[in-house]
Protein backbone atom coordinates (compact mmCIF):
# COMPACT_ATOMS: atom_id res chain seq x y z
CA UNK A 1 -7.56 52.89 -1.00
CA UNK A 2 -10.81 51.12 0.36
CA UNK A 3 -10.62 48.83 -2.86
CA UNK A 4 -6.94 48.15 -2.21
CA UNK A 5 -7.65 46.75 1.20
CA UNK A 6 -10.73 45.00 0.24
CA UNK A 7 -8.16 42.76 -2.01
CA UNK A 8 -5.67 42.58 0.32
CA UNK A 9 -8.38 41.38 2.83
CA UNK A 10 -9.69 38.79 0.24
CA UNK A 11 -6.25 37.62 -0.43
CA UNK A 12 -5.33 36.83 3.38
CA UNK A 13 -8.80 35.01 3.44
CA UNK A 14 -7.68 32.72 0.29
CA UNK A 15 -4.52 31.94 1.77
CA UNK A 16 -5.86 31.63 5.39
CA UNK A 17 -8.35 28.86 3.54
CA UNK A 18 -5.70 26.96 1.54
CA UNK A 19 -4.26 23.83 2.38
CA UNK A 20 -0.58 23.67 3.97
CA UNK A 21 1.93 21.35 3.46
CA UNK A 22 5.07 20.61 5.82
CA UNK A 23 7.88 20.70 3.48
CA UNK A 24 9.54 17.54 5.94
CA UNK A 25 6.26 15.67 5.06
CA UNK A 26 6.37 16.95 0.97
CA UNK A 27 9.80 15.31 0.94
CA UNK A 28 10.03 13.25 3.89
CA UNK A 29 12.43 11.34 1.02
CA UNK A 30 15.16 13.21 1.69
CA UNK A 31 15.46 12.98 4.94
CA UNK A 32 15.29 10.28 7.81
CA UNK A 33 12.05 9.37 9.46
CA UNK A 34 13.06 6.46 11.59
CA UNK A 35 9.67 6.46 12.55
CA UNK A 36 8.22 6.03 9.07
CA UNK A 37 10.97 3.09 8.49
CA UNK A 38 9.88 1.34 11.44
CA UNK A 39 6.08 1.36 10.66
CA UNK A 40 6.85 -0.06 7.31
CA UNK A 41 8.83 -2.80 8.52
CA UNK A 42 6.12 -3.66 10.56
CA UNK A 43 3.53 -3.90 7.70
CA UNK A 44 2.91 -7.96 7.08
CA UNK A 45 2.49 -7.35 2.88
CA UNK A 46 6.53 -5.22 3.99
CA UNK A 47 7.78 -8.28 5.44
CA UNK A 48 6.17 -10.87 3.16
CA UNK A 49 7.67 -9.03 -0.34
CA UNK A 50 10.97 -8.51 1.81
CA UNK A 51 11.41 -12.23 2.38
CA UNK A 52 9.84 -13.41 -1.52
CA UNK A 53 13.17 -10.69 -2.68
CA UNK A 54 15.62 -11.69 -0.61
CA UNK A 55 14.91 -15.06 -1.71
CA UNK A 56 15.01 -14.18 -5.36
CA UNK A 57 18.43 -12.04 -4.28
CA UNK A 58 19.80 -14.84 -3.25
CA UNK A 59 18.85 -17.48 -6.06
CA UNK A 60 20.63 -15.15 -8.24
CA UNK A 61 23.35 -14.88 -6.25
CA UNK A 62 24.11 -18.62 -6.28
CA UNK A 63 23.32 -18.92 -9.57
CA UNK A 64 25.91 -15.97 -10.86
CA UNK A 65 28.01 -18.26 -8.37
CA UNK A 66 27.78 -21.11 -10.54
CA UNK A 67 28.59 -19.95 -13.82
CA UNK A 68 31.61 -18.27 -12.03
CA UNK A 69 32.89 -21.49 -11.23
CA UNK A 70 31.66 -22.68 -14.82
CA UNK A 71 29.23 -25.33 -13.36
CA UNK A 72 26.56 -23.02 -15.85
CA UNK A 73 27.44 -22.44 -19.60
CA UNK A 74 27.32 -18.79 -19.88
CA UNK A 75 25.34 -19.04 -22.66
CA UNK A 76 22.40 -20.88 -20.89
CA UNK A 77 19.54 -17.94 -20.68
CA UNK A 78 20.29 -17.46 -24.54
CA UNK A 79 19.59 -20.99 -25.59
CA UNK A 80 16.41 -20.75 -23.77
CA UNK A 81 15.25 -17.27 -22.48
CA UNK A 82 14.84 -14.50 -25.34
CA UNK A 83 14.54 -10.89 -24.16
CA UNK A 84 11.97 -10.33 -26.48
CA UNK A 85 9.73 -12.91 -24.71
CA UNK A 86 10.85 -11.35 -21.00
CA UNK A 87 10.24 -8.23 -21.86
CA UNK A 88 6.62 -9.20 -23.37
CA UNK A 89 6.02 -11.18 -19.84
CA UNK A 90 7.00 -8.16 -17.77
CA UNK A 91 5.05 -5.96 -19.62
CA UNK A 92 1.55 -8.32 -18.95
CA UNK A 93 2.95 -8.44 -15.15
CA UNK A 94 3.15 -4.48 -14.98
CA UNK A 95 -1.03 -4.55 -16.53
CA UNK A 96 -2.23 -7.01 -14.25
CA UNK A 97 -0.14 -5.08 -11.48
CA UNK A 98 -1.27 -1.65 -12.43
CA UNK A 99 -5.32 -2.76 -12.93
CA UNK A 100 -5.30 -4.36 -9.53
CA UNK A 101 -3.93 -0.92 -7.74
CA UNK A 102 -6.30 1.24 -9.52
CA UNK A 103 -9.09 -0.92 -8.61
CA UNK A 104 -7.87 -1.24 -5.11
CA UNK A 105 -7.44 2.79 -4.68
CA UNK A 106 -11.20 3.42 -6.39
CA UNK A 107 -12.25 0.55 -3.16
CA UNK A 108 -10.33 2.40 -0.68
CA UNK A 109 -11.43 5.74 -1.63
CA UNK A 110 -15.42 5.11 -2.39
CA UNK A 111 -15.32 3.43 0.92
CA UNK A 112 -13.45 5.97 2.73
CA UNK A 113 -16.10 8.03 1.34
CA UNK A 114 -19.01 6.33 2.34
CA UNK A 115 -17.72 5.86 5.84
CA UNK A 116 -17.49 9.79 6.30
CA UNK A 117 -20.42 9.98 4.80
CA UNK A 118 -22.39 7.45 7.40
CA UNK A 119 -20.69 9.74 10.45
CA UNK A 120 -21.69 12.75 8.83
CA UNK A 121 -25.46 11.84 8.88
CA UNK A 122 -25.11 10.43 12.17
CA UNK A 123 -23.85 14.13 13.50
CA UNK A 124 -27.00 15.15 11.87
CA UNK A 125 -29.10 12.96 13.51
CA UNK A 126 -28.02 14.29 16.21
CA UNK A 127 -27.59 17.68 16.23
CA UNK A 128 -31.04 17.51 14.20
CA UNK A 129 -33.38 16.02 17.43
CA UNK A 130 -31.82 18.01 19.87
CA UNK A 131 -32.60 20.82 18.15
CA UNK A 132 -36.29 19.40 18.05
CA UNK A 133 -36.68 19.33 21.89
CA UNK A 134 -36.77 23.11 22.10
CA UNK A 135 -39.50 22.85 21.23
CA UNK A 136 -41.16 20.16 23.23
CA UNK A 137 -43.28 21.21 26.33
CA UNK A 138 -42.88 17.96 27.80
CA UNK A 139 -41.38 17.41 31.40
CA UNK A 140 -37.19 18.93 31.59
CA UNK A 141 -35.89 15.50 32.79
CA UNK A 142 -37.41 13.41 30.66
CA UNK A 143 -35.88 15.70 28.01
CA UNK A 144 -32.54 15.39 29.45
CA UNK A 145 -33.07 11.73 29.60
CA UNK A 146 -34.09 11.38 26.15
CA UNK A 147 -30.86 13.58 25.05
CA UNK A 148 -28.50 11.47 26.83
CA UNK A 149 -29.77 8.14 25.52
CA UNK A 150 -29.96 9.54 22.33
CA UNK A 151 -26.11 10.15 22.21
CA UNK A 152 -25.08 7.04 24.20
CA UNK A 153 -26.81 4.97 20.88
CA UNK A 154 -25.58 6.87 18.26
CA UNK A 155 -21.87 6.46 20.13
CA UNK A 156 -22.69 2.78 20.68
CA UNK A 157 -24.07 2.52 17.04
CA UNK A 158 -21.30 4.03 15.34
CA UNK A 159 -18.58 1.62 17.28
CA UNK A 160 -20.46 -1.30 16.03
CA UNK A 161 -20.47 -0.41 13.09
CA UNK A 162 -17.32 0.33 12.10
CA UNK A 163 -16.39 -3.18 13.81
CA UNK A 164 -18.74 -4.68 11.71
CA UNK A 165 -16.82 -3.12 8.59
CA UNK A 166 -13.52 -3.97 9.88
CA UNK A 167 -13.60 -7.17 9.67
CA UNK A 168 -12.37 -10.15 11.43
CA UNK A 169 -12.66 -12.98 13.32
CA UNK A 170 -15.63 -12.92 15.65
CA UNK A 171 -13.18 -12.93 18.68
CA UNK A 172 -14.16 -8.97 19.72
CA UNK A 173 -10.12 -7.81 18.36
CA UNK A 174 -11.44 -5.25 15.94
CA UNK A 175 -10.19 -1.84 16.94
CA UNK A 176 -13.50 -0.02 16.90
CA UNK A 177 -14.48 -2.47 19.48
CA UNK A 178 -11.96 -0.53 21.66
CA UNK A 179 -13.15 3.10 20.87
CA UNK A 180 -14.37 5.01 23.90
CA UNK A 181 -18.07 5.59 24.11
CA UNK A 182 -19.92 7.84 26.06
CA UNK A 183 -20.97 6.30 29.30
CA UNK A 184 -21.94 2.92 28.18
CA UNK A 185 -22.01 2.06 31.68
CA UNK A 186 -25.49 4.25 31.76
CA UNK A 187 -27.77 1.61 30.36
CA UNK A 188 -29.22 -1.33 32.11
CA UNK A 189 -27.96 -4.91 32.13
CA UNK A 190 -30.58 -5.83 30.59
CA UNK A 191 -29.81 -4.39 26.90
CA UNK A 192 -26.07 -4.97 27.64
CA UNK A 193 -26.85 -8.42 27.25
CA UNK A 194 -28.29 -8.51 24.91
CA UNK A 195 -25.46 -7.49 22.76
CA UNK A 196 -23.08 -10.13 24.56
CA UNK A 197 -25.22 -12.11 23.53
CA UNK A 198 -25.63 -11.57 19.89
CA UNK A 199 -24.15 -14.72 17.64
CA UNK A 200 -22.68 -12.48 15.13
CA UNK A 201 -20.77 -8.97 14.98
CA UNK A 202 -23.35 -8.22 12.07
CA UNK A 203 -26.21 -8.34 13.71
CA UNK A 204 -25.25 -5.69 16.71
CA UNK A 205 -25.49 -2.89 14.35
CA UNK A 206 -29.00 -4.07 13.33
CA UNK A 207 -30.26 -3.98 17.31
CA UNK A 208 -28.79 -1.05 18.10
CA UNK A 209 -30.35 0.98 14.93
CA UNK A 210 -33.91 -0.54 16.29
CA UNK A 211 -33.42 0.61 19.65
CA UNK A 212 -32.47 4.10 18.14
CA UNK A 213 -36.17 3.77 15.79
CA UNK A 214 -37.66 3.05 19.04
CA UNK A 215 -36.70 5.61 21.07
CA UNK A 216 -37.49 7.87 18.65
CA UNK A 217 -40.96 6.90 17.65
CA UNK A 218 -41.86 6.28 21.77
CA UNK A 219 -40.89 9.65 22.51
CA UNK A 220 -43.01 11.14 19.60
CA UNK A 221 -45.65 9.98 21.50
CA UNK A 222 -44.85 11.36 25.13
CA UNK A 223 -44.78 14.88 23.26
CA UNK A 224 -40.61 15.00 23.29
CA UNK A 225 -40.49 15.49 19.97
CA UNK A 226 -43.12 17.99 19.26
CA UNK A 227 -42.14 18.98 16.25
CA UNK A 228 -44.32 18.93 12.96
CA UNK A 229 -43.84 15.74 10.98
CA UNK A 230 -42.71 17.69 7.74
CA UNK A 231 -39.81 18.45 9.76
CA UNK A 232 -40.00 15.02 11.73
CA UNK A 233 -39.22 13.08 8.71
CA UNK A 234 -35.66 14.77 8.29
CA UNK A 235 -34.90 12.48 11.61
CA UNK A 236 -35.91 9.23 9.67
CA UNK A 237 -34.23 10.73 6.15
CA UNK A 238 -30.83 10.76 8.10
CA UNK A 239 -31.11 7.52 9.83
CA UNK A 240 -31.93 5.93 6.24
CA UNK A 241 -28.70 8.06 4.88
CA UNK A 242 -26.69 6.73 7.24
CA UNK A 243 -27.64 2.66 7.25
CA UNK A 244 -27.77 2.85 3.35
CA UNK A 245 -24.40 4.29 3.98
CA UNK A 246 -23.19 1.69 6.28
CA UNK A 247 -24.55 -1.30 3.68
CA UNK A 248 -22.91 -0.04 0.65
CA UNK A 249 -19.83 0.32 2.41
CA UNK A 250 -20.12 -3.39 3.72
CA UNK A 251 -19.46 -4.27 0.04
CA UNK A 252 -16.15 -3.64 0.09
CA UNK A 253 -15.64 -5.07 2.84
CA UNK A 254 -17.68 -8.43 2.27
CA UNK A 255 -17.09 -8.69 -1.27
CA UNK A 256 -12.52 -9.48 -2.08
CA UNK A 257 -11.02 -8.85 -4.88
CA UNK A 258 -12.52 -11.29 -7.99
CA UNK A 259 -10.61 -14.85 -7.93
CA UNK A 260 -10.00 -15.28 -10.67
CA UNK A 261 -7.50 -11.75 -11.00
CA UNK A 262 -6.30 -12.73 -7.89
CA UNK A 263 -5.27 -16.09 -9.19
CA UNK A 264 -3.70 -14.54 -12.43
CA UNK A 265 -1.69 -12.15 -10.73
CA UNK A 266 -0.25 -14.79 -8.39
CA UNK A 267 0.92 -17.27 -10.94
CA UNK A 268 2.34 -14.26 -12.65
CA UNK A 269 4.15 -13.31 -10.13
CA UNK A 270 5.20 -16.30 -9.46
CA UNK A 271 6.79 -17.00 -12.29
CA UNK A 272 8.41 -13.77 -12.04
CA UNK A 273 10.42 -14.75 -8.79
CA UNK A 274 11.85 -18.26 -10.80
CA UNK A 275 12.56 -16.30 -13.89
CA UNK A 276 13.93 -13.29 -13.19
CA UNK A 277 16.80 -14.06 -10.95
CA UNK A 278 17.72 -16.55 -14.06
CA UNK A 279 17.49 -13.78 -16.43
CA UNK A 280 19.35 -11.02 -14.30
CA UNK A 281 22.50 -13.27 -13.09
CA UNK A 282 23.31 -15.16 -16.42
């Protein structure tokens, strides 16, 4: 009996820890999710490859219209279109199509995972120091002081830079500009200007990880962090984890995808919207 609850026990644990899937959003297909529909439609690369069909749609339309009304032989795609040859061409289309999705989902995903990765060492950071000051013998409200700056700059540092990553034009519209931070309002003019006044997005990340060494290392000194430096370095470890983070995932989004393949697939594709509608209506 005790071994037959000990399974059942283990088996509500498995379940309780397995993932869960909605069956509506398994096979959101067959039903209607207006609001699904309507944040596709407003997707630009939605709109753009609705209006390059319709226009193909319609060139074949006109064109089946003109061999209706016998302005086209009907035989003109054989005298100069063999399906052997359009069948070849849409077979390179579908390779060039299929390596530039792959290597766009490996991007998306490595980044994706470097991102999490850059907030999950900044959580340590955090949690990490904090933990150091109970151990500190230095004065309670410069402890509390310390605490709260430390979490305004890693908020502050974090919103940067994911702006940085997002990209841009250096007009302040990135999203993660917008994020709310914890009481940014707390520091002094002085090193608020300092970021208005930075030339480039780029380089806020850069000042704000310095102030965050700085603070740091200053309150080593006033006996904050009295902590063994062993255990210290874990503070620097993550800090290094996290900007090593942040720079590989500025790769991605620094570095598009190689001209050349972009080129290719363009011209391709090109060539598919004046041929096929020829092919498909004659």
């Amino acid at each position: 009996a005790s071994l037959a609850r000990r399974r059942a026990h283990l088996q509500i644990v498995v379940s309780a820890l397995m993932i869960r899937y909605r069956k509506r959003k398994c096979f959101c297909c067959l039903g209607v999710n207006w609001k699904m529909f309507r944040n596709i439609a407003r997707m630009k690369c939605f709109q753009l490859s609705f209006i390059v069909a319709s226009a193909s749609a319609l060139v074949g339309m006109c064109l089946k219209l003109l061999q209706v009304l016998t302005v086209i032989p009907g035989t003109f795609v054989e005298d100069h279109v063999t399906s052997n040859g359009y069948t070849s061409f849409l077979w390179f289309l579908g390779t060039l199509l299929v390596f530039r999705t792959s290597h766009s989902y490996g991007r998306f995903w490595e980044a994706t995972s470097l991102v999490h990765g850059m907030m999950g060492h900044w959580w340590d950071l955090t949690h990490v120091v904090i933990a150091f000051t109970r151990h500190s013998q230095a004065d309670g409200e410069r402890i509390r002081l310390f605490k709260h700056t430390l979490v305004r700059l890693v908020s502050l540092l974090n919103a940067v830079i994911l702006a940085d990553l997002e990209g841009g034009d250096e007009d302040g519209s990135q999203q993660a500009l917008h994020f709310e931070l914890l009481d940014i309002e707390a520091f002094d003019n002085a090193a608020l200007s300092h970021i208005e006044l930075s030339p480039q997005l780029r380089e806020m990340p850069l000042l704000v990880f310095q102030w965050l060494n700085n603070l740091i290392v200053d309150e080593i000194s006033t006996g904050v962090l009295n902590i063994p430096a062993p255990l210290l370095t874990r503070t620097f470890q993550a800090m290094n984890c996290a900007m090593l983070s942040y720079q590989e995932a500025k790769k991605y989004a620094d570095t598009p995808f190689p001209f050349p393949y972009a080129v290719a697939i363009e011209l391709v594709m090109s060539t598919h919207f004046l041929l096929t509608p020829v092919v498909v209506s004659l």
